[in-house]
Coordinates of C-alpha atoms in Angstrom, one line a residue:
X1 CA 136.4 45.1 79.2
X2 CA 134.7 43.2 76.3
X3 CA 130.8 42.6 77.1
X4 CA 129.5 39.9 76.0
X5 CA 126.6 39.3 73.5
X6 CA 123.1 38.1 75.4
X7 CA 120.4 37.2 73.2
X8 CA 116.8 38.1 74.4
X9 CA 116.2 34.7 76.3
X10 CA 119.6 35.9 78.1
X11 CA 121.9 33.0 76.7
X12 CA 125.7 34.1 75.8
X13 CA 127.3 32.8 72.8
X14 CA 130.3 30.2 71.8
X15 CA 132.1 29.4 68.9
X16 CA 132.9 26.1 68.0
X17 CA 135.8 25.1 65.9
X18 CA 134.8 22.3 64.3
X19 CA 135.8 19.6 61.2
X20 CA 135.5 21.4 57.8
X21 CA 132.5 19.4 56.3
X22 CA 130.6 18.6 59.2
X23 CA 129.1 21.6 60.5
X24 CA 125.9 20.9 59.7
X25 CA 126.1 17.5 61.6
X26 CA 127.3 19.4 65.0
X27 CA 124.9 22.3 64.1
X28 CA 121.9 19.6 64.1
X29 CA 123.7 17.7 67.6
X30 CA 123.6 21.3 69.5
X31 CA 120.0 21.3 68.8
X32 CA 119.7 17.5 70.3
X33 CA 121.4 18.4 73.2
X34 CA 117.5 20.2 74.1
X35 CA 119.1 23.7 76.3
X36 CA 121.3 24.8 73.7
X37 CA 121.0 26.9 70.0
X38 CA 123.1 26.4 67.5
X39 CA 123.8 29.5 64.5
X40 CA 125.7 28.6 60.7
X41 CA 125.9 31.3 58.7
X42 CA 124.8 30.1 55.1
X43 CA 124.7 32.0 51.8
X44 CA 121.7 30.7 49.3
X45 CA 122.8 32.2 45.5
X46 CA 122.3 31.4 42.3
X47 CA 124.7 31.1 39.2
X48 CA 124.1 29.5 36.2
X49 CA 120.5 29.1 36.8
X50 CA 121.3 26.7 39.8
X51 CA 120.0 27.7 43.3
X52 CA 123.3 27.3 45.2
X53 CA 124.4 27.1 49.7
X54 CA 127.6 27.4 50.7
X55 CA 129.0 27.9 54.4
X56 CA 129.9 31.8 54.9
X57 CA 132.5 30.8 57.8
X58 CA 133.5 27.0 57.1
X59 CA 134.7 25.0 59.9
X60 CA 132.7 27.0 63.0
X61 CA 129.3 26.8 64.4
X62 CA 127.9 29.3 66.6
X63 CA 125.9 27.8 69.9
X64 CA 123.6 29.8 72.2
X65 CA 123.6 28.5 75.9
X66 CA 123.6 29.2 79.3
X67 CA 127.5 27.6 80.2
X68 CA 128.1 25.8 83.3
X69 CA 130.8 22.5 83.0
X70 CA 128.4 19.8 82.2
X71 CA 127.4 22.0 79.2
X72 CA 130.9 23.1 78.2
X73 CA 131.4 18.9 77.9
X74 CA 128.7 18.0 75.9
X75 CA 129.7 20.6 73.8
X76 CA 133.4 19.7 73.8
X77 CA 133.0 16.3 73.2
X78 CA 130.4 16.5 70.4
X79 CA 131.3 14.7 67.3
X80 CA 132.8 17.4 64.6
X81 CA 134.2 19.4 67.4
X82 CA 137.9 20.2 67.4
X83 CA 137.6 22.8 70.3
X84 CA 135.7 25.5 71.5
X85 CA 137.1 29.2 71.2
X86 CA 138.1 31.5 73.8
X87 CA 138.7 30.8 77.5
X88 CA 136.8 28.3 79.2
X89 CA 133.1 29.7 79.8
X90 CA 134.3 33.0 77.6
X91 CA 131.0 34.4 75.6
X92 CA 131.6 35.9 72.6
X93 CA 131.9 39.6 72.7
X94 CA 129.4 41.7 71.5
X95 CA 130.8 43.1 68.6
X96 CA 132.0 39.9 66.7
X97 CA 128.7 38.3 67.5
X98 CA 126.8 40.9 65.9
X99 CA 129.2 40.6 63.2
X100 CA 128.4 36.6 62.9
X101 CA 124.8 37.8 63.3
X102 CA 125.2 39.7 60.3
X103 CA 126.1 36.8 58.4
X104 CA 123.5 34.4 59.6
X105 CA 120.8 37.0 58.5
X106 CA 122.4 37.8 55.0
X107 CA 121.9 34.1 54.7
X108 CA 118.5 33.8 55.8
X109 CA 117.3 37.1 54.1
X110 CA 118.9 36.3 50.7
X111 CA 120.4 39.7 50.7
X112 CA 123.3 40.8 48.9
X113 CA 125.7 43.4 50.0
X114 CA 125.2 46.5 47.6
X115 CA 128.4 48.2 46.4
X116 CA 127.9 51.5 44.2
X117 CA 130.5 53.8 43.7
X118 CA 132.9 52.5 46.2
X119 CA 130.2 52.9 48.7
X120 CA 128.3 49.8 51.4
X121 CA 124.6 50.8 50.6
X122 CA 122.6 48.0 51.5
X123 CA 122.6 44.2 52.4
X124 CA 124.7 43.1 56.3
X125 CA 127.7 44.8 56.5
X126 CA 126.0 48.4 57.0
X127 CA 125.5 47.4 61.0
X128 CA 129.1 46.0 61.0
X129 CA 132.8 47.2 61.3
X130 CA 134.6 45.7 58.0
X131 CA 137.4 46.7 55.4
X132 CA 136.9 45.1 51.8
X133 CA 139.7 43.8 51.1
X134 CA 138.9 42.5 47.2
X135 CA 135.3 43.5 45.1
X136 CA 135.0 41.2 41.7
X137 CA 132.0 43.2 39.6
X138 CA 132.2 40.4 36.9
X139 CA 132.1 37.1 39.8
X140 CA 129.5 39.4 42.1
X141 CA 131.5 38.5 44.7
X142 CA 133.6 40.6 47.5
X143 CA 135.7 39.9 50.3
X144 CA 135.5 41.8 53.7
X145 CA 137.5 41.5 56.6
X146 CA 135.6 41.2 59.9
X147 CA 136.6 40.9 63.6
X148 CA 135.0 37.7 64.3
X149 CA 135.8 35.1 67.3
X150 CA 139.3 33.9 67.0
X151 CA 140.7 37.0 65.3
X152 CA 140.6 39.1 62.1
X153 CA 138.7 36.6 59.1
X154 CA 138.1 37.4 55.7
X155 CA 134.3 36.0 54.4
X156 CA 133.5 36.2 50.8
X157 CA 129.6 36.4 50.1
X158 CA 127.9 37.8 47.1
X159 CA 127.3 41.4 46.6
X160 CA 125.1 43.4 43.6
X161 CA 127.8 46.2 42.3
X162 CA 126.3 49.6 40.4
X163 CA 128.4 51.5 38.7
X164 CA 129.0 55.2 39.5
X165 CA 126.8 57.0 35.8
X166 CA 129.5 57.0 32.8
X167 CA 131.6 54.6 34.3
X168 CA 132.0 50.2 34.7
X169 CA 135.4 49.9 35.7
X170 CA 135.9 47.9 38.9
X171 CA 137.8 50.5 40.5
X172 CA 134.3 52.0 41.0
X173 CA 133.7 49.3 42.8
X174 CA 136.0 49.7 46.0

């Protein structure tokens, strides 16, 4: 049995699906609806010179509530949302939102996963489960696979890369 993820003011957490685009929209209308949290992982980076946001997992939004049916409508019916994940009234389980957690703090801590000699030594993904599927050195960029709600999902974020001493190749890298 799956247990579901409680936050310390003991709400569970949802995963909306919602429009690509306008997830900060319904981000902002979960925090209008007054009993309810809402959670978008966002990167901050730079390149070029340019300070830079994108969304880590584009098209969901992550709300922290206490569900009963008049909540689970005024979520569902939201503008931006397609649907909400899972069963109805299913929490997330407590791996994948620690996992989405994970995100949401790399974001907010502007830290950077750490790669050095095909090892995770710093940054998110050391509290998580996650295989790296692809690690770019030159683009600082790597993909990781991660059991989030609604199944296995690949999330590319930035990442600093040292090489192993006497080598630069990227197969150090992964």
């Amino acid at each position: 049995m799956k247990r579901e993820y409680r936050d310390h003011q003991g709400r569970e957490w949802f995963a909306l699906h919602v429009r690509t685009g306008e997830e900060r929209d319904v981000a902002l209308a979960v925090y209008g609806l007054g009993d309810a949290d809402s959670l978008l992982p966002v990167e901050h980076y730079t390149t070029r010179g340019q300070e830079r946001e994108r969304i880590l997992m584009p098209g969901y939004v992550f709300v922290g509530c206490v569900m009963n049916a008049d909540m689970w409508q005024r979520l569902r019916h939201l503008r931006g949302v397609l649907r909400i994940l899972g069963e109805p009234y299913e929490a997330i389980p407590e791996e994948q939102m620690t996992a989405v957690m994970a995100l949401y703090w790399h974001g907010v801590q502007g830290t950077q996963v750490v790669r050095q000699n095909g090892v995770t030594e710093g940054g998110p993904l050391l509290e998580v489960t996650h295989t790296i599927t692809c690690a770019d050195a030159r683009q600082g960029v790597i993909t990781v696979a991660l059991d989030l709600p609604g199944g296995m999902r690949e999330v590319t974020m930035h990442a600093t890369f040292r090489p192993e001493a006497g080598g630069t190749s990227e197969e150090n890298f992964i």
